PDB file of C-alpha atoms in Angstrom:
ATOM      1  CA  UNK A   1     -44.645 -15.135  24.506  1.00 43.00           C
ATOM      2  CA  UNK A   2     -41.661 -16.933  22.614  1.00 43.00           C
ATOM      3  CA  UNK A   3     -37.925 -16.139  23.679  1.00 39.00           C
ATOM      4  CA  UNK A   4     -37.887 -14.597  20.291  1.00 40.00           C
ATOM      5  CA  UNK A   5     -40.782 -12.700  20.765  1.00 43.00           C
ATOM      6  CA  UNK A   6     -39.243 -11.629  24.223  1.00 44.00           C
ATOM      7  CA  UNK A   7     -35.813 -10.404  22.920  1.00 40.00           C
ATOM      8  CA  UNK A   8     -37.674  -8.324  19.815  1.00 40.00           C
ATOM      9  CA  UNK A   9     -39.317  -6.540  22.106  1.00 45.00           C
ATOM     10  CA  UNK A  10     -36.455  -5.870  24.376  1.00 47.00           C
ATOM     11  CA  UNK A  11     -34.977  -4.621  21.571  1.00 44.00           C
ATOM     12  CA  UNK A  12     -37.491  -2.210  20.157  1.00 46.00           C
ATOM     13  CA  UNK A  13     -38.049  -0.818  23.811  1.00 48.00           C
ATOM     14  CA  UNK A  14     -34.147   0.336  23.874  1.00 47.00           C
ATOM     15  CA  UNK A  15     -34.060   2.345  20.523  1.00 46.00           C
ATOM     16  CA  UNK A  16     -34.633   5.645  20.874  1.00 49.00           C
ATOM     17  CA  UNK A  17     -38.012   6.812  20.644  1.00 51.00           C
ATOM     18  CA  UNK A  18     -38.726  10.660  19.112  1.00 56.00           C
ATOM     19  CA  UNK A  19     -42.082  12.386  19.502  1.00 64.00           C
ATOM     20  CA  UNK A  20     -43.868  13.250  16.245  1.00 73.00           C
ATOM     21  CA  UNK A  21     -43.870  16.505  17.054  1.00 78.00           C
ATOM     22  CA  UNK A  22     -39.942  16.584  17.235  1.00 77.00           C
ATOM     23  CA  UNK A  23     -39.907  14.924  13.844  1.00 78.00           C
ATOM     24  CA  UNK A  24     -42.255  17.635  12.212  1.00 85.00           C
ATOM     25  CA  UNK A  25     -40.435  20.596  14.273  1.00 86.00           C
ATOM     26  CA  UNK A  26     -36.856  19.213  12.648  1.00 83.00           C
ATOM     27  CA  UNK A  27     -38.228  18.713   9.002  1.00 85.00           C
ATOM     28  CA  UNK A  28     -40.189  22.336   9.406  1.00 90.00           C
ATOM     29  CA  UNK A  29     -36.304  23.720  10.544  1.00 89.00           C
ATOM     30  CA  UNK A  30     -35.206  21.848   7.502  1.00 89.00           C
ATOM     31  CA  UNK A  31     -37.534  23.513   5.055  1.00 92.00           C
ATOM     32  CA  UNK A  32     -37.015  26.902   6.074  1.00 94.00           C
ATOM     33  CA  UNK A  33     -33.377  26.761   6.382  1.00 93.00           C
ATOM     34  CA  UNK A  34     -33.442  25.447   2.499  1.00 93.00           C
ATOM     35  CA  UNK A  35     -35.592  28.082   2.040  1.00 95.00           C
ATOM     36  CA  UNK A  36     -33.373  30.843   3.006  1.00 95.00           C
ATOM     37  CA  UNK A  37     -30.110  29.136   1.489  1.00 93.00           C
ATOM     38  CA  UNK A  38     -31.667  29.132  -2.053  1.00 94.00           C
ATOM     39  CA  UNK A  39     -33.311  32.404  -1.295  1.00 95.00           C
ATOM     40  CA  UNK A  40     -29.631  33.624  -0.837  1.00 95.00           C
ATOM     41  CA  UNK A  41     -28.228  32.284  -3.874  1.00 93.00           C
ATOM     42  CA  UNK A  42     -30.864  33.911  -5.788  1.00 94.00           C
ATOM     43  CA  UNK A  43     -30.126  37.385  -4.114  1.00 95.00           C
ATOM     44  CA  UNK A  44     -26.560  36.409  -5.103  1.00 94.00           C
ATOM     45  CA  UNK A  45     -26.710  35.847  -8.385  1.00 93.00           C
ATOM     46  CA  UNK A  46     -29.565  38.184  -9.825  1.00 93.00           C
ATOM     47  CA  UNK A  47     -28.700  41.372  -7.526  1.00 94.00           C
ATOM     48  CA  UNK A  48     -25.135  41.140  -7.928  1.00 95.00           C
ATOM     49  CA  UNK A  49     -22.754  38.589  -9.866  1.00 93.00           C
ATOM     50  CA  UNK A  50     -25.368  38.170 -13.249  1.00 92.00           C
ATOM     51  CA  UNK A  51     -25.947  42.251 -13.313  1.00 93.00           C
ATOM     52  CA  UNK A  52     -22.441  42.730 -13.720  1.00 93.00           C
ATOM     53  CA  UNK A  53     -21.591  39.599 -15.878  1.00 91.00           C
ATOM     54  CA  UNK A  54     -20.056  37.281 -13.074  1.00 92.00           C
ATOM     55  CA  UNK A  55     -20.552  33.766 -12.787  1.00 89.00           C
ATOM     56  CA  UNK A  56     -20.150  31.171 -10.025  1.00 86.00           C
ATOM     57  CA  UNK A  57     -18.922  27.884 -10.813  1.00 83.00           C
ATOM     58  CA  UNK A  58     -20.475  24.674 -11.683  1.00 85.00           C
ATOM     59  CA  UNK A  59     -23.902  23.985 -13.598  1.00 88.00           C
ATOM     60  CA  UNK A  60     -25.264  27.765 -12.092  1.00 88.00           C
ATOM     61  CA  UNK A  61     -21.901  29.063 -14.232  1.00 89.00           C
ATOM     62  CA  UNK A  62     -22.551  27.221 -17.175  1.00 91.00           C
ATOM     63  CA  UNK A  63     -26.195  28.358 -16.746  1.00 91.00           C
ATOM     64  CA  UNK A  64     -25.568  31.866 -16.470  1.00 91.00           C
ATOM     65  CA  UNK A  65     -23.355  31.507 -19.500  1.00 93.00           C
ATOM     66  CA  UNK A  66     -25.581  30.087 -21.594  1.00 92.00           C
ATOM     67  CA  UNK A  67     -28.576  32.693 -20.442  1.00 91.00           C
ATOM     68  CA  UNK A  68     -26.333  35.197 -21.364  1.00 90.00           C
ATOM     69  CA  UNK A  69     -25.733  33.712 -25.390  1.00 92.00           C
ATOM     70  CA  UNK A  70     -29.513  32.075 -25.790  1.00 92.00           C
ATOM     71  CA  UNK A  71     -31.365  34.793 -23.529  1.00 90.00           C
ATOM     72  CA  UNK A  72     -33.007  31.849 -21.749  1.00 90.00           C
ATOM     73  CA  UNK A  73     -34.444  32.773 -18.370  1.00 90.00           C
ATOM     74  CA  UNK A  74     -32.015  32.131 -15.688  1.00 89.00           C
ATOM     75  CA  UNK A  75     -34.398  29.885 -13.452  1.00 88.00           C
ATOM     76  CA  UNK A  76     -35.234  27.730 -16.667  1.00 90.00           C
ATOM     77  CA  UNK A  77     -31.958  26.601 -17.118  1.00 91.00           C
ATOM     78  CA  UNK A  78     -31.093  26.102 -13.685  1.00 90.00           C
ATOM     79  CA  UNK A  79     -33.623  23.568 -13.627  1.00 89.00           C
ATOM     80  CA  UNK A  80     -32.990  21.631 -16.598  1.00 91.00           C
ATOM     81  CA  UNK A  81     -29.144  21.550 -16.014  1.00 90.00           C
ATOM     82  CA  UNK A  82     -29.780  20.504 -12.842  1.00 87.00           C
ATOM     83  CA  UNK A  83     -32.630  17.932 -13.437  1.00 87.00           C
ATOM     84  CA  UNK A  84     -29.969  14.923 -14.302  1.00 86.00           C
ATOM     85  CA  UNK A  85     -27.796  15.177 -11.277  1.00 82.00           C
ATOM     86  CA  UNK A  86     -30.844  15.509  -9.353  1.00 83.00           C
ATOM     87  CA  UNK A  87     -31.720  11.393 -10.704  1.00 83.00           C
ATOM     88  CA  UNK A  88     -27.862  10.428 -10.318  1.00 79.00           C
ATOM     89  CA  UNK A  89     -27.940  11.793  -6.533  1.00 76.00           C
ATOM     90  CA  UNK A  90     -31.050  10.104  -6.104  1.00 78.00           C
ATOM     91  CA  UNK A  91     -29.554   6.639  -7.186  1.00 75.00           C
ATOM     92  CA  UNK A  92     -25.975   7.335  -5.567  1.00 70.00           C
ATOM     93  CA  UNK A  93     -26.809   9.456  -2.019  1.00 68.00           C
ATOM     94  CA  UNK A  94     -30.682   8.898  -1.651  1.00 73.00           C
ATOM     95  CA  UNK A  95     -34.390   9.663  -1.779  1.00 80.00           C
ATOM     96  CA  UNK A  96     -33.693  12.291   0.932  1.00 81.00           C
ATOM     97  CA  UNK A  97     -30.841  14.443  -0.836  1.00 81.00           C
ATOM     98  CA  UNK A  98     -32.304  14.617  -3.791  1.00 83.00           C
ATOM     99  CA  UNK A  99     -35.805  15.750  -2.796  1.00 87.00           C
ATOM    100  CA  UNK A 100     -33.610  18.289  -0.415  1.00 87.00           C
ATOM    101  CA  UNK A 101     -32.044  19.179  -3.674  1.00 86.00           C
ATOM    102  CA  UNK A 102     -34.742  19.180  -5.950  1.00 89.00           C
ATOM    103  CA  UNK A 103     -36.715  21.503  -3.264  1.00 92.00           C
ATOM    104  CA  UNK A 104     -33.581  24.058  -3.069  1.00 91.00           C
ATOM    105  CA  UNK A 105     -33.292  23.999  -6.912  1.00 90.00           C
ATOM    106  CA  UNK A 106     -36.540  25.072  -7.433  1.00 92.00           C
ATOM    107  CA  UNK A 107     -36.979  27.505  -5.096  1.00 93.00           C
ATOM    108  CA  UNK A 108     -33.654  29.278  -6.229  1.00 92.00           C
ATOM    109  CA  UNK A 109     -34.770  29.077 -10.056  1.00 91.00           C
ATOM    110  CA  UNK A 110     -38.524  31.148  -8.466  1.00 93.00           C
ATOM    111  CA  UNK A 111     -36.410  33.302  -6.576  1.00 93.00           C
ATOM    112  CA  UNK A 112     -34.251  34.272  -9.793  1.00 92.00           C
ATOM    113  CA  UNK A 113     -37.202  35.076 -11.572  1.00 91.00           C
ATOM    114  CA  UNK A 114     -38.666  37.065  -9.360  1.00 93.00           C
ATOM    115  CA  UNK A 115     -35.756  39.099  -8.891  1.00 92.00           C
ATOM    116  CA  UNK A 116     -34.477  39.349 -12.531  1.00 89.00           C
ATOM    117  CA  UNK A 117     -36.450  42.724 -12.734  1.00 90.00           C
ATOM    118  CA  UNK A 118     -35.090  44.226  -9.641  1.00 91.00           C
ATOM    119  CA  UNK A 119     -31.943  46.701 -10.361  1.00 92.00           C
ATOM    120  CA  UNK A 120     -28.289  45.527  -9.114  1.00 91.00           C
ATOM    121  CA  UNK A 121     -26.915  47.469  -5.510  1.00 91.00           C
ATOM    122  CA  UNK A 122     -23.646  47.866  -7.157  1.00 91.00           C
ATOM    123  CA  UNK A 123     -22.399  47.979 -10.748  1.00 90.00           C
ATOM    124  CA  UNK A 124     -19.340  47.864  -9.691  1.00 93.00           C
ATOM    125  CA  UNK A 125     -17.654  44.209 -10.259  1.00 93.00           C
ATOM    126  CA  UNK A 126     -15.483  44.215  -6.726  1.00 94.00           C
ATOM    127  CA  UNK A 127     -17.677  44.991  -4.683  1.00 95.00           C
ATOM    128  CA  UNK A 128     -20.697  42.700  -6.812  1.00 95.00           C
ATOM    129  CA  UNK A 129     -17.490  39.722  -7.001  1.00 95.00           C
ATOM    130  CA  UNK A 130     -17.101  40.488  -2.929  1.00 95.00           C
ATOM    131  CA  UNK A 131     -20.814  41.000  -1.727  1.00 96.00           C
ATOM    132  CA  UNK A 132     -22.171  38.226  -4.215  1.00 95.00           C
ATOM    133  CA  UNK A 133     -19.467  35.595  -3.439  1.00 93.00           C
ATOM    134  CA  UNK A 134     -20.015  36.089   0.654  1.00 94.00           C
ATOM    135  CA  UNK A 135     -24.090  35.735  -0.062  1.00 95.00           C
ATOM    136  CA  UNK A 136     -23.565  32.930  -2.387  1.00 92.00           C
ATOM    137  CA  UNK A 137     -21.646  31.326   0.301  1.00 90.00           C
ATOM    138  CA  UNK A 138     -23.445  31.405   2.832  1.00 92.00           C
ATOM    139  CA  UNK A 139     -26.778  30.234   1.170  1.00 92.00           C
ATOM    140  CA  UNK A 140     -24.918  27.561  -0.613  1.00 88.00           C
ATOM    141  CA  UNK A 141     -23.423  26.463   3.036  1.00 87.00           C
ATOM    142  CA  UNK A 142     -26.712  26.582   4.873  1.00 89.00           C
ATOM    143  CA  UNK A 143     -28.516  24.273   1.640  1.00 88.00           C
ATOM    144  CA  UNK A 144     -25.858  21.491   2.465  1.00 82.00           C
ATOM    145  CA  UNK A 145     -25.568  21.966   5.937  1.00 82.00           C
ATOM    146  CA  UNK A 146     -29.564  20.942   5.728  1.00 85.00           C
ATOM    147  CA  UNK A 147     -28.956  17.981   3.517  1.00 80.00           C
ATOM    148  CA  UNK A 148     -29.785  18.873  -0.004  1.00 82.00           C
ATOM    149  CA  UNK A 149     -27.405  20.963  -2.900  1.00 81.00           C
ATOM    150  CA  UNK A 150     -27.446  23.415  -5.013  1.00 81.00           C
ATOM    151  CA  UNK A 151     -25.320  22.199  -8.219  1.00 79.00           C
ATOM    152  CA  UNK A 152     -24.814  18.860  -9.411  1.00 76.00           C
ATOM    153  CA  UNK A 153     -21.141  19.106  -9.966  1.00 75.00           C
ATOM    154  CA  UNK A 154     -20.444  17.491  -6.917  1.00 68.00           C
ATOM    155  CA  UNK A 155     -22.354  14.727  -7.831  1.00 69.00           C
ATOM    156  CA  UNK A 156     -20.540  14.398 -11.081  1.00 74.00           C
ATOM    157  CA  UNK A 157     -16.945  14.666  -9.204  1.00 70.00           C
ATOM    158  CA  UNK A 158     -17.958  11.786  -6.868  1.00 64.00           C
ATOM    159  CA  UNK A 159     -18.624   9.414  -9.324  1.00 68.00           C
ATOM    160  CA  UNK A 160     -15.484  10.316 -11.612  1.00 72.00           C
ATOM    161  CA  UNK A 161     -13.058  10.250  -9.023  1.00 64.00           C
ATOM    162  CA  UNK A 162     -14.125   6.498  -8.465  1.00 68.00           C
ATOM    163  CA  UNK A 163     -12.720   5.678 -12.014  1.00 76.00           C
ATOM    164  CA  UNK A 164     -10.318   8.275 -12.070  1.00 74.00           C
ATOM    165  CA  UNK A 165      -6.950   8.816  -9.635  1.00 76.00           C
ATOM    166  CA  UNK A 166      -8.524  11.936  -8.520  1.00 70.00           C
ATOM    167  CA  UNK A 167     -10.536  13.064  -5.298  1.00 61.00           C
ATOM    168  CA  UNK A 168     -13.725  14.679  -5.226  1.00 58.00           C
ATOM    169  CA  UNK A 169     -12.136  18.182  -4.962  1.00 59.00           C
ATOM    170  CA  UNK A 170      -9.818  17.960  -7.236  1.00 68.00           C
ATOM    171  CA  UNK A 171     -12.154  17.145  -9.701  1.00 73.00           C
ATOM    172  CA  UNK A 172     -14.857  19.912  -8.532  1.00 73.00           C
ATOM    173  CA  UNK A 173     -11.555  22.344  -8.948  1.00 76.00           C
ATOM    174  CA  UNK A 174     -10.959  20.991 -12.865  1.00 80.00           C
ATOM    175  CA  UNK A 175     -14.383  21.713 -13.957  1.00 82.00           C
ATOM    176  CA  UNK A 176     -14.967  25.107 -12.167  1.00 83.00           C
ATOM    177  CA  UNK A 177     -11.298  26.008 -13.353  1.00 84.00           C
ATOM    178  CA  UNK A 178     -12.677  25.147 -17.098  1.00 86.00           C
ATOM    179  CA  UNK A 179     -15.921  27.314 -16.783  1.00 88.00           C
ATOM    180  CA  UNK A 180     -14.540  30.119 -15.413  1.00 86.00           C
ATOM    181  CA  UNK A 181     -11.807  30.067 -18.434  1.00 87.00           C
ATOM    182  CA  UNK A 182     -14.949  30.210 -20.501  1.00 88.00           C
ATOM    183  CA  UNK A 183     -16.371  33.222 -18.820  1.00 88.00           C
ATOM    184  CA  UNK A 184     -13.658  34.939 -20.302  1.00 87.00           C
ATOM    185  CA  UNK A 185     -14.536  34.322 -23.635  1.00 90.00           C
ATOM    186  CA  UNK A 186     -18.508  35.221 -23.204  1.00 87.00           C
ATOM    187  CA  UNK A 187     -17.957  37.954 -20.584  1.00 88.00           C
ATOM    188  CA  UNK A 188     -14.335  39.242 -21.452  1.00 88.00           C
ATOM    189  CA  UNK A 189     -11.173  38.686 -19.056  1.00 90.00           C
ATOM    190  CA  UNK A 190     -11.718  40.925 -16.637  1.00 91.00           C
ATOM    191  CA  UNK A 191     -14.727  39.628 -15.472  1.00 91.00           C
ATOM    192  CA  UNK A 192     -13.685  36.443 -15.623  1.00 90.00           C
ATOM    193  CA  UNK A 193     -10.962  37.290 -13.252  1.00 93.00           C
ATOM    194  CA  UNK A 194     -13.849  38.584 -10.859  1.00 93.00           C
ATOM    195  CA  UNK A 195     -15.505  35.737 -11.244  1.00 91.00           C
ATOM    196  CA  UNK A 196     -12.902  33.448  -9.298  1.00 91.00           C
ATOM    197  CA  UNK A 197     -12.864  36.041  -6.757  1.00 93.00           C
ATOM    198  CA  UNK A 198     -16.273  35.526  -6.262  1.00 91.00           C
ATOM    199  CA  UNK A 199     -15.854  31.820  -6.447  1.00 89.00           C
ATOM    200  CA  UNK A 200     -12.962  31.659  -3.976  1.00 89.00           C
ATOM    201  CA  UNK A 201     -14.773  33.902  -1.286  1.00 91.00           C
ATOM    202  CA  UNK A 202     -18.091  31.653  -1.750  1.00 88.00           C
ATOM    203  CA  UNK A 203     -16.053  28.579  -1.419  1.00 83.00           C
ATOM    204  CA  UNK A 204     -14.388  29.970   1.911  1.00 84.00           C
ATOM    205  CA  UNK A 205     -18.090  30.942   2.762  1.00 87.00           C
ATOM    206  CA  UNK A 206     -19.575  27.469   2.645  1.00 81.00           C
ATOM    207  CA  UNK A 207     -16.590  26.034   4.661  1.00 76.00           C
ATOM    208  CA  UNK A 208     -17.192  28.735   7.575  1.00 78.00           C
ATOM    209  CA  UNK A 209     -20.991  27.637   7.135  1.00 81.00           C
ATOM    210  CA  UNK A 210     -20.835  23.999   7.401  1.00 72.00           C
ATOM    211  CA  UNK A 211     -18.240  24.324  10.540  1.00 69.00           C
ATOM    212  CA  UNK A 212     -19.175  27.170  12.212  1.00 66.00           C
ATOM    213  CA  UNK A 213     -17.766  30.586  12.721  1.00 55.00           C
ATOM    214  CA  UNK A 214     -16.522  28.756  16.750  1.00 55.00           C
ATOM    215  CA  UNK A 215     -15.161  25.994  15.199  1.00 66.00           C
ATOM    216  CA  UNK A 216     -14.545  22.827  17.232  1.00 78.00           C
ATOM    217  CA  UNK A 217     -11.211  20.557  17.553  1.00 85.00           C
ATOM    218  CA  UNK A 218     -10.544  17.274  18.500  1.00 90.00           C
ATOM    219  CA  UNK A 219      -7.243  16.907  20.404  1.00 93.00           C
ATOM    220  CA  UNK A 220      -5.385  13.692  21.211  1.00 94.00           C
ATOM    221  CA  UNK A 221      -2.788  13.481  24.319  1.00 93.00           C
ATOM    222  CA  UNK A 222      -0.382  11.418  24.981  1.00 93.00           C
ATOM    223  CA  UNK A 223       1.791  11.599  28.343  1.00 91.00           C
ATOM    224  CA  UNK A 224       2.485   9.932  31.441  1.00 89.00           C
ATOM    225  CA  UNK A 225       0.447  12.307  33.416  1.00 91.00           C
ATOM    226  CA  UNK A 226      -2.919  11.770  31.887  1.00 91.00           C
ATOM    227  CA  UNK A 227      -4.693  11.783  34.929  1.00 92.00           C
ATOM    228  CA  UNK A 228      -3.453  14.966  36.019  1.00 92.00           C
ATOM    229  CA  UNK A 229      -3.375  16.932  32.497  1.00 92.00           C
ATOM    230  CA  UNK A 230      -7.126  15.222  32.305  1.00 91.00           C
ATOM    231  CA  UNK A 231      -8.699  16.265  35.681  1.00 91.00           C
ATOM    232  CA  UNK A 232      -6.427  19.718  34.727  1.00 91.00           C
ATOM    233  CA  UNK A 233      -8.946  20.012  31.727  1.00 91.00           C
ATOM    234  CA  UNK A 234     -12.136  19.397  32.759  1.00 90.00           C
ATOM    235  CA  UNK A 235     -11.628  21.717  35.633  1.00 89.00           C
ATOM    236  CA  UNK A 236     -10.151  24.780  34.241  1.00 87.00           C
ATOM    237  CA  UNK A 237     -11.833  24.225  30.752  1.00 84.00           C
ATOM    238  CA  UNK A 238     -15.249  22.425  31.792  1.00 82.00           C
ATOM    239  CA  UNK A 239     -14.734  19.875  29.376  1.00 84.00           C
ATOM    240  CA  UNK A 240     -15.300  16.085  29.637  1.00 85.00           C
ATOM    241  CA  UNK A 241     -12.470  13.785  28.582  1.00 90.00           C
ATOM    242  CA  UNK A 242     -12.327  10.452  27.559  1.00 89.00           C
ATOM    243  CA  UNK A 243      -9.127   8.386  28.311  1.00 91.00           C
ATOM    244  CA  UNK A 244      -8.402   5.645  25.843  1.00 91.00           C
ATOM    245  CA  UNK A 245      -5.851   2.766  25.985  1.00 88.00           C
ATOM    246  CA  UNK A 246      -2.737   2.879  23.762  1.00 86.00           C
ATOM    247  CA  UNK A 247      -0.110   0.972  23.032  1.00 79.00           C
ATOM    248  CA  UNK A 248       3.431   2.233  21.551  1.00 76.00           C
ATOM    249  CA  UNK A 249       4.879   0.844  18.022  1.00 73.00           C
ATOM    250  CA  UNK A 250       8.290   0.978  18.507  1.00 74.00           C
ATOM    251  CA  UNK A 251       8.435   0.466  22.337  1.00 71.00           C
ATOM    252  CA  UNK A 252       5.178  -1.532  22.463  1.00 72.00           C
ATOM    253  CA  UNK A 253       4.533   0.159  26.449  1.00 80.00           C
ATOM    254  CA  UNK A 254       0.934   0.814  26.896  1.00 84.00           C
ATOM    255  CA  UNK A 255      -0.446   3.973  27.001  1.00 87.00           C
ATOM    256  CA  UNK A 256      -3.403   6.426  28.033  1.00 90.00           C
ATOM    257  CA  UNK A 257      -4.126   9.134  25.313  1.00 92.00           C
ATOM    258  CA  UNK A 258      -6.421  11.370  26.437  1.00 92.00           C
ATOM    259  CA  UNK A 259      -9.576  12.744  23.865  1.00 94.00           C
ATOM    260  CA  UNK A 260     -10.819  15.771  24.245  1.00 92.00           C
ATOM    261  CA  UNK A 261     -13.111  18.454  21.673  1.00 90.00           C
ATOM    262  CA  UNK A 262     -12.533  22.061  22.259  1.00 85.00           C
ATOM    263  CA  UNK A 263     -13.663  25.154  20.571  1.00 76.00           C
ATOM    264  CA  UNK A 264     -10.703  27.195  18.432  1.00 73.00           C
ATOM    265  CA  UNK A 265     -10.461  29.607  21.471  1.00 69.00           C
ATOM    266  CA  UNK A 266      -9.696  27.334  23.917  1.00 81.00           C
ATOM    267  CA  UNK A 267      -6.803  25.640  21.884  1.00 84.00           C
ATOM    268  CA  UNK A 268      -4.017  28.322  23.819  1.00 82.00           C
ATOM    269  CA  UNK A 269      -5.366  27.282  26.868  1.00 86.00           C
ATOM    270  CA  UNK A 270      -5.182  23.588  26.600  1.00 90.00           C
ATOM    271  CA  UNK A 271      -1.494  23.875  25.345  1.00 90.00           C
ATOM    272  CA  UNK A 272      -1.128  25.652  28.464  1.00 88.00           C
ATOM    273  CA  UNK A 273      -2.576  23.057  30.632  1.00 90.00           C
ATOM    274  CA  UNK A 274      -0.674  20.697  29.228  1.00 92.00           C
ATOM    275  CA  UNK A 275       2.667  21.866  29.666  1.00 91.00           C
ATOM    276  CA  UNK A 276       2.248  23.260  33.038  1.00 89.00           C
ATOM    277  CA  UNK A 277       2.026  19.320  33.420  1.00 91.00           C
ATOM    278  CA  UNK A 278       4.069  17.799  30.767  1.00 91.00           C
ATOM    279  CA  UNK A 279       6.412  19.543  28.494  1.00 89.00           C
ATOM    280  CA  UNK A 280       7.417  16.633  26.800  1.00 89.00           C
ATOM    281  CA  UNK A 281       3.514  15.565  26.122  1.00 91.00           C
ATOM    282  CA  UNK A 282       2.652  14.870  22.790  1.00 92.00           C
ATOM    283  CA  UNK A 283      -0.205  16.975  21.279  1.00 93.00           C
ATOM    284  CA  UNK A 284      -2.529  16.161  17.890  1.00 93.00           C
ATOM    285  CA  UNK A 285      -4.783  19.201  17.307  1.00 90.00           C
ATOM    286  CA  UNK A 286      -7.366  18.332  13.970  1.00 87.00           C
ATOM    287  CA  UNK A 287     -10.364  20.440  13.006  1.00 80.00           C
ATOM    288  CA  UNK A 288     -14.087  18.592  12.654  1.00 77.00           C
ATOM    289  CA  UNK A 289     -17.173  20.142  11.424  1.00 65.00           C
ATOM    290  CA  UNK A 290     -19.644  19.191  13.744  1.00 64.00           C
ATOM    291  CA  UNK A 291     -20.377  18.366  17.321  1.00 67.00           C
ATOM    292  CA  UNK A 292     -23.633  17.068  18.734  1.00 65.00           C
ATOM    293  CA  UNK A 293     -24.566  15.287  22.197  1.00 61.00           C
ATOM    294  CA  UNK A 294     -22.489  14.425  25.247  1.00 61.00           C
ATOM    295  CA  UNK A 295     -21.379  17.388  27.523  1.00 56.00           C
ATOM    296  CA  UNK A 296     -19.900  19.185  24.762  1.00 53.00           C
ATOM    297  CA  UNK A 297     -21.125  22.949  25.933  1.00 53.00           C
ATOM    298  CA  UNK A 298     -19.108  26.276  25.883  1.00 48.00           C
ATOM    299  CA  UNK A 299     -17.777  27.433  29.055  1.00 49.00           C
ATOM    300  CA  UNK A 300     -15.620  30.200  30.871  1.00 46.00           C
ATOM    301  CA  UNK A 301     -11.892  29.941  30.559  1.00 45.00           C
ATOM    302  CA  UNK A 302      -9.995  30.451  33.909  1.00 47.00           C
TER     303      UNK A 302
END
């Protein structure tokens, strides 16, 4: 055997070797989880928000607008419209998003069908803007959380805001801002004043989807007692910390900061902990979205 021979197989005996069976068992997870997103967002839209003349925003707005004025199946159009963005993502995020996507598309364009006969829960639009939106949400959330999408508007606002001084949600905010304007002129002001309700509570919806309802922090700390306020941490809050080296820019004195991931309802107690130690310690709180591997596991506050 060469040395070359020798250090490529060195090297594929340290990556990380997964089971078929894990494979199938996460892409079977994926599937279903799709499955019930899209599922969702077709409970959404035909049992309450296209009943009582509400839209969403994006290409299933525009859709639902233009079902309304042609009397085009809902599902139909949600396909087509969608169809475009579906070869954009495919050339600008991948061959896995945009079978993800295409998969979610059509089973929410099925579900729509099969549900256009079924009667509404509510005519009235509140509740139907309320109820809708949270559904719509959450299906919308659990679709992206699971690597595929539902609309192609995002797609549309990534590649504008590279050619425009814009960012992606500003952009996404400009074109659902114009097509809810023009639910007011198919489905009268009112409704289109429902409408962003039920856009603003699905949009809060996704967020709490993708993060979590226990969402996790990241937490940098600065102070002279590191050691202490870190040993402080992992005892009373069972969490692992990481020290890293620092270095001041004014006063150019090295440093320890000390990196640690909590859950939202242990940020109280680590301020605690920290100034029971060091009053004068410098704190940065930020919010992430997801958390996987290491010792990162909920425990008992004391």
């Amino acid at each position: 055997m060469t040395v070359s021979q020798q250090i490529f197989t060195n090297e594929e005996q340290k990556k990380p070797q997964k089971s078929g069976a894990f494979k199938t068992a996460r892409l079977a997870q994926r599937i279903v989880m799709i499955i019930i997103g899209a599922a969702m967002m077709s409970v959404a839209l035909e049992i309450f928000l296209v009943p009582n003349e509400l839209i969403d925003g994006g290409i299933t707005g525009i859709s639902i607008m233009l079902s309304h004025i042609f009397n085009i199946p809902l599902g139909i159009l949600l396909t087509l419209l969608n169809l475009p963005f579906l070869v954009i993502g495919y050339k600008q995020i991948g061959k896995t998003f945009a079978l993800s996507t295409l998969f979610a598309v059509v089973v929410m364009s099925i579900g729509t069908q099969l549900l256009h006969p079924v009667n509404p829960i509510t005519v009235e639009p509140l509740l139907a803007a309320v109820f809708g939106g949270v559904i719509l949400g959450v299906g919308v959330g659990l679709v992206v959380r699971y690597g595929g999408s539902l609309d192609g508007t995002e797609i549309v606002a990534i590649l504008v805001s590279k050619r425009l001084p814009f960012s992606v949600g500003e952009v996404v905010m400009f074109f659902n801002l114009f097509i809810l304007s023009g639910a007011g002129f198919v489905f009268g002001w009112n409704n289109a004043m429902f409408s962003l309700i039920a856009y603003y509570i699905a949009f809060k919806l996704i967020d709490i989807t993708l993060e979590g309802l226990d969402q996790s922090k990241s937490v940098w700390i600065i102070s002279d007692k590191f050691r202490d306020i870190g040993e402080a941490l992992t005892e009373r809050l069972g969490r692992g910390v990481t020290y890293l080296d620092g270095e001041g820019g004014f006063s150019g004195d090295n440093k320890k900061v000390i990196f640690v991931v909590i859950t939202r309802l242990e940020e109280a107690k680590l301020k605690s902990i920290v100034e029971d130690w060091d009053s004068d310690a410098f704190i940065a709180i930020g919010n992430i979205h997801d958390v996987k591997g290491g010792r990162f596991k909920k425990k008992a506050i004391h």
